[in-house]
């Protein structure tokens, strides 16, 4: 049987100085337990830079306490219960020890522990050594919604809980991350309902909603309260949010198409009255606006449609562009006149004749 928070009974084997009730010569005997009163002071009053101890669950004790504890043959880790008997309601918490370097008659506690025990600097506090069950579960509740801004809660808590030796239900501990303080309340512990030992144990952490957190309201589709909607196995119910997004996208597309600049929409005129030149320009314009019916990959679009149609290619198909179709009357066109194609095909003349041998 391990120590409970109220009974302080210890199993045989020596957690602390109490070995439980043993019989000797027909009489029940109880071993001596470490129990002392000290003057409590916050860590900020400790002579030295120990500000990090404020974000943990360990205290500073005098060297004389270590000597007395060593004679009691306690088993590590050292766990203590702190009590404030002078408070209106009994206050208690559990902790470990960080160093035995405090002045005689003094102990230094983290600030959150001073607030939990309702202690002022110099107030007496009772320190008793106890033994607690190894914890398997602890349920925590952040005291502010700012805790939700932390991206990796698990890594932050693993690092913060290394500075604690015990967890007591009702405590509001303080941790630090990125130069910010976060207050976290201990709501539940298992297997003990009051306090647990968290040193070298596999501890599961559960979270309650932070104080001040409000669940976001999800808008139901219009008419869902009066009409039932049949949902097929291959279909999804329409969402009002998705509908609003689609309407905004369609409005943005229509506004973009109306405000887009299109160059060279008008027809051109030449100063020359050459009919052939005008016909060539007209044929070029008609070619640019006429779709190619022989190529099925070219989508036919009217003049009002600005954006090109996306290619619908199967997976694994590579597209290297369309076939080159020259405009009518160009040099690449196959219907050009032969007189144009026979230019610069004359024979060369040699100025010096070869001698016959």
PDB file of N, CA and C in Angstrom, residues 192-236:
ATOM      1  N   UNK A 192      -4.110   7.181  -8.705  1.00  0.00           N
ATOM      2  CA  UNK A 192      -4.533   7.830  -7.471  1.00  0.00           C
ATOM      3  C   UNK A 192      -5.421   9.018  -7.807  1.00  0.00           C
ATOM      4  N   UNK A 193      -6.518   9.209  -7.100  1.00  0.00           N
ATOM      5  CA  UNK A 193      -7.424  10.313  -7.426  1.00  0.00           C
ATOM      6  C   UNK A 193      -6.973  11.666  -6.897  1.00  0.00           C
ATOM      7  N   UNK A 194      -5.865  11.702  -6.114  1.00  0.00           N
ATOM      8  CA  UNK A 194      -5.454  12.964  -5.503  1.00  0.00           C
ATOM      9  C   UNK A 194      -4.092  13.441  -5.982  1.00  0.00           C
ATOM     10  N   UNK A 195      -3.097  12.557  -6.083  1.00  0.00           N
ATOM     11  CA  UNK A 195      -1.750  12.955  -6.481  1.00  0.00           C
ATOM     12  C   UNK A 195      -1.012  11.741  -7.016  1.00  0.00           C
ATOM     13  N   UNK A 196      -0.064  11.985  -7.934  1.00  0.00           N
ATOM     14  CA  UNK A 196       0.694  10.895  -8.549  1.00  0.00           C
ATOM     15  C   UNK A 196       2.158  11.299  -8.667  1.00  0.00           C
ATOM     16  N   UNK A 197       2.994  10.283  -8.812  1.00  0.00           N
ATOM     17  CA  UNK A 197       4.418  10.462  -9.083  1.00  0.00           C
ATOM     18  C   UNK A 197       4.627  10.373 -10.595  1.00  0.00           C
ATOM     19  N   UNK A 198       5.291  11.355 -11.183  1.00  0.00           N
ATOM     20  CA  UNK A 198       5.481  11.370 -12.642  1.00  0.00           C
ATOM     21  C   UNK A 198       6.948  11.226 -13.022  1.00  0.00           C
ATOM     22  N   UNK A 199       7.790  10.733 -12.106  1.00  0.00           N
ATOM     23  CA  UNK A 199       9.202  10.530 -12.390  1.00  0.00           C
ATOM     24  C   UNK A 199       9.395   9.135 -12.963  1.00  0.00           C
ATOM     25  N   UNK A 200      10.002   9.062 -14.150  1.00  0.00           N
ATOM     26  CA  UNK A 200      10.309   7.790 -14.811  1.00  0.00           C
ATOM     27  C   UNK A 200       9.069   6.912 -14.928  1.00  0.00           C
ATOM     28  N   UNK A 201       8.040   7.461 -15.534  1.00  0.00           N
ATOM     29  CA  UNK A 201       6.798   6.716 -15.746  1.00  0.00           C
ATOM     30  C   UNK A 201       6.232   7.060 -17.113  1.00  0.00           C
ATOM     31  N   UNK A 202       5.465   6.136 -17.663  1.00  0.00           N
ATOM     32  CA  UNK A 202       4.806   6.352 -18.942  1.00  0.00           C
ATOM     33  C   UNK A 202       3.467   7.025 -18.673  1.00  0.00           C
ATOM     34  N   UNK A 203       3.417   8.334 -18.886  1.00  0.00           N
ATOM     35  CA  UNK A 203       2.262   9.137 -18.492  1.00  0.00           C
ATOM     36  C   UNK A 203       1.482   9.571 -19.720  1.00  0.00           C
ATOM     37  N   UNK A 204       0.165   9.311 -19.706  1.00  0.00           N
ATOM     38  CA  UNK A 204      -0.731   9.791 -20.754  1.00  0.00           C
ATOM     39  C   UNK A 204      -1.338  11.112 -20.318  1.00  0.00           C
ATOM     40  N   UNK A 205      -1.384  12.074 -21.248  1.00  0.00           N
ATOM     41  CA  UNK A 205      -1.880  13.414 -20.946  1.00  0.00           C
ATOM     42  C   UNK A 205      -3.151  13.654 -21.743  1.00  0.00           C
ATOM     43  N   UNK A 206      -4.211  14.062 -21.038  1.00  0.00           N
ATOM     44  CA  UNK A 206      -5.482  14.413 -21.669  1.00  0.00           C
ATOM     45  C   UNK A 206      -5.747  15.895 -21.418  1.00  0.00           C
ATOM     46  N   UNK A 207      -6.428  16.520 -22.391  1.00  0.00           N
ATOM     47  CA  UNK A 207      -6.689  17.951 -22.299  1.00  0.00           C
ATOM     48  C   UNK A 207      -8.188  18.216 -22.222  1.00  0.00           C
ATOM     49  N   UNK A 208      -8.546  19.173 -21.381  1.00  0.00           N
ATOM     50  CA  UNK A 208      -9.895  19.739 -21.380  1.00  0.00           C
ATOM     51  C   UNK A 208      -9.854  21.051 -22.145  1.00  0.00           C
ATOM     52  N   UNK A 209     -11.030  21.514 -22.576  1.00  0.00           N
ATOM     53  CA  UNK A 209     -11.094  22.768 -23.337  1.00  0.00           C
ATOM     54  C   UNK A 209     -10.573  23.914 -22.484  1.00  0.00           C
ATOM     55  N   UNK A 210      -9.759  24.798 -23.071  1.00  0.00           N
ATOM     56  CA  UNK A 210      -9.222  25.921 -22.287  1.00  0.00           C
ATOM     57  C   UNK A 210     -10.336  26.811 -21.743  1.00  0.00           C
ATOM     58  N   UNK A 211     -10.038  27.493 -20.665  1.00  0.00           N
ATOM     59  CA  UNK A 211     -10.991  28.416 -20.074  1.00  0.00           C
ATOM     60  C   UNK A 211     -11.220  29.580 -21.042  1.00  0.00           C
ATOM     61  N   UNK A 212     -12.493  29.844 -21.356  1.00  0.00           N
ATOM     62  CA  UNK A 212     -12.828  30.908 -22.287  1.00  0.00           C
ATOM     63  C   UNK A 212     -12.973  30.453 -23.728  1.00  0.00           C
ATOM     64  N   UNK A 213     -12.738  29.157 -23.996  1.00  0.00           N
ATOM     65  CA  UNK A 213     -12.855  28.658 -25.365  1.00  0.00           C
ATOM     66  C   UNK A 213     -14.323  28.440 -25.719  1.00  0.00           C
ATOM     67  N   UNK A 214     -14.718  28.895 -26.899  1.00  0.00           N
ATOM     68  CA  UNK A 214     -16.094  28.763 -27.383  1.00  0.00           C
ATOM     69  C   UNK A 214     -16.057  27.966 -28.679  1.00  0.00           C
ATOM     70  N   UNK A 215     -16.893  26.942 -28.753  1.00  0.00           N
ATOM     71  CA  UNK A 215     -16.971  26.140 -29.967  1.00  0.00           C
ATOM     72  C   UNK A 215     -17.502  26.981 -31.119  1.00  0.00           C
ATOM     73  N   UNK A 216     -16.872  26.885 -32.317  1.00  0.00           N
ATOM     74  CA  UNK A 216     -17.385  27.660 -33.459  1.00  0.00           C
ATOM     75  C   UNK A 216     -18.742  27.149 -33.906  1.00  0.00           C
ATOM     76  N   UNK A 217     -19.625  28.089 -34.264  1.00  0.00           N
ATOM     77  CA  UNK A 217     -20.968  27.738 -34.728  1.00  0.00           C
ATOM     78  C   UNK A 217     -20.904  27.323 -36.192  1.00  0.00           C
ATOM     79  N   UNK A 218     -21.481  26.151 -36.486  1.00  0.00           N
ATOM     80  CA  UNK A 218     -21.528  25.640 -37.858  1.00  0.00           C
ATOM     81  C   UNK A 218     -22.910  25.929 -38.424  1.00  0.00           C
ATOM     82  N   UNK A 219     -22.953  26.709 -39.500  1.00  0.00           N
ATOM     83  CA  UNK A 219     -24.234  27.061 -40.099  1.00  0.00           C
ATOM     84  C   UNK A 219     -24.831  25.876 -40.843  1.00  0.00           C
ATOM     85  N   UNK A 220     -26.088  25.575 -40.566  1.00  0.00           N
ATOM     86  CA  UNK A 220     -26.785  24.485 -41.240  1.00  0.00           C
ATOM     87  C   UNK A 220     -27.300  24.967 -42.592  1.00  0.00           C
ATOM     88  N   UNK A 221     -27.413  24.080 -43.621  1.00  0.00           N
ATOM     89  CA  UNK A 221     -27.964  24.478 -44.918  1.00  0.00           C
ATOM     90  C   UNK A 221     -29.389  24.988 -44.765  1.00  0.00           C
ATOM     91  N   UNK A 222     -29.750  25.968 -45.609  1.00  0.00           N
ATOM     92  CA  UNK A 222     -31.082  26.558 -45.539  1.00  0.00           C
ATOM     93  C   UNK A 222     -32.139  25.518 -45.884  1.00  0.00           C
ATOM     94  N   UNK A 223     -33.197  25.506 -45.076  1.00  0.00           N
ATOM     95  CA  UNK A 223     -34.295  24.575 -45.320  1.00  0.00           C
ATOM     96  C   UNK A 223     -34.053  23.184 -44.780  1.00  0.00           C
ATOM     97  N   UNK A 224     -32.947  23.001 -44.053  1.00  0.00           N
ATOM     98  CA  UNK A 224     -32.670  21.647 -43.563  1.00  0.00           C
ATOM     99  C   UNK A 224     -33.593  21.258 -42.418  1.00  0.00           C
ATOM    100  N   UNK A 225     -34.152  22.270 -41.693  1.00  0.00           N
ATOM    101  CA  UNK A 225     -35.025  21.954 -40.570  1.00  0.00           C
ATOM    102  C   UNK A 225     -36.424  21.554 -41.018  1.00  0.00           C
ATOM    103  N   UNK A 226     -36.841  21.994 -42.203  1.00  0.00           N
ATOM    104  CA  UNK A 226     -38.196  21.707 -42.663  1.00  0.00           C
ATOM    105  C   UNK A 226     -38.250  20.583 -43.684  1.00  0.00           C
ATOM    106  N   UNK A 227     -37.177  20.359 -44.395  1.00  0.00           N
ATOM    107  CA  UNK A 227     -37.175  19.354 -45.462  1.00  0.00           C
ATOM    108  C   UNK A 227     -36.038  18.381 -45.204  1.00  0.00           C
ATOM    109  N   UNK A 228     -36.332  17.115 -45.394  1.00  0.00           N
ATOM    110  CA  UNK A 228     -35.306  16.096 -45.254  1.00  0.00           C
ATOM    111  C   UNK A 228     -34.547  15.976 -46.549  1.00  0.00           C
ATOM    112  N   UNK A 229     -33.256  15.709 -46.464  1.00  0.00           N
ATOM    113  CA  UNK A 229     -32.394  15.637 -47.635  1.00  0.00           C
ATOM    114  C   UNK A 229     -31.854  14.225 -47.737  1.00  0.00           C
ATOM    115  N   UNK A 230     -32.113  13.580 -48.844  1.00  0.00           N
ATOM    116  CA  UNK A 230     -31.629  12.225 -49.076  1.00  0.00           C
ATOM    117  C   UNK A 230     -30.212  12.299 -49.596  1.00  0.00           C
ATOM    118  N   UNK A 231     -29.332  11.562 -48.958  1.00  0.00           N
ATOM    119  CA  UNK A 231     -27.921  11.561 -49.326  1.00  0.00           C
ATOM    120  C   UNK A 231     -27.586  10.188 -49.869  1.00  0.00           C
ATOM    121  N   UNK A 232     -27.109  10.154 -51.103  1.00  0.00           N
ATOM    122  CA  UNK A 232     -26.732   8.899 -51.725  1.00  0.00           C
ATOM    123  C   UNK A 232     -25.350   8.507 -51.242  1.00  0.00           C
ATOM    124  N   UNK A 233     -25.006   7.264 -51.435  1.00  0.00           N
ATOM    125  CA  UNK A 233     -23.696   6.805 -51.002  1.00  0.00           C
ATOM    126  C   UNK A 233     -22.575   7.416 -51.795  1.00  0.00           C
ATOM    127  N   UNK A 234     -22.822   7.835 -53.047  1.00  0.00           N
ATOM    128  CA  UNK A 234     -21.783   8.415 -53.879  1.00  0.00           C
ATOM    129  C   UNK A 234     -21.876   9.923 -53.972  1.00  0.00           C
ATOM    130  N   UNK A 235     -22.762  10.545 -53.202  1.00  0.00           N
ATOM    131  CA  UNK A 235     -22.928  11.993 -53.266  1.00  0.00           C
ATOM    132  C   UNK A 235     -22.712  12.583 -51.891  1.00  0.00           C
ATOM    133  N   UNK A 236     -22.502  13.902 -51.889  1.00  0.00           N
ATOM    134  CA  UNK A 236     -22.294  14.612 -50.642  1.00  0.00           C
ATOM    135  C   UNK A 236     -23.321  15.725 -50.528  1.00  0.00           C
TER     136      UNK A 236
END
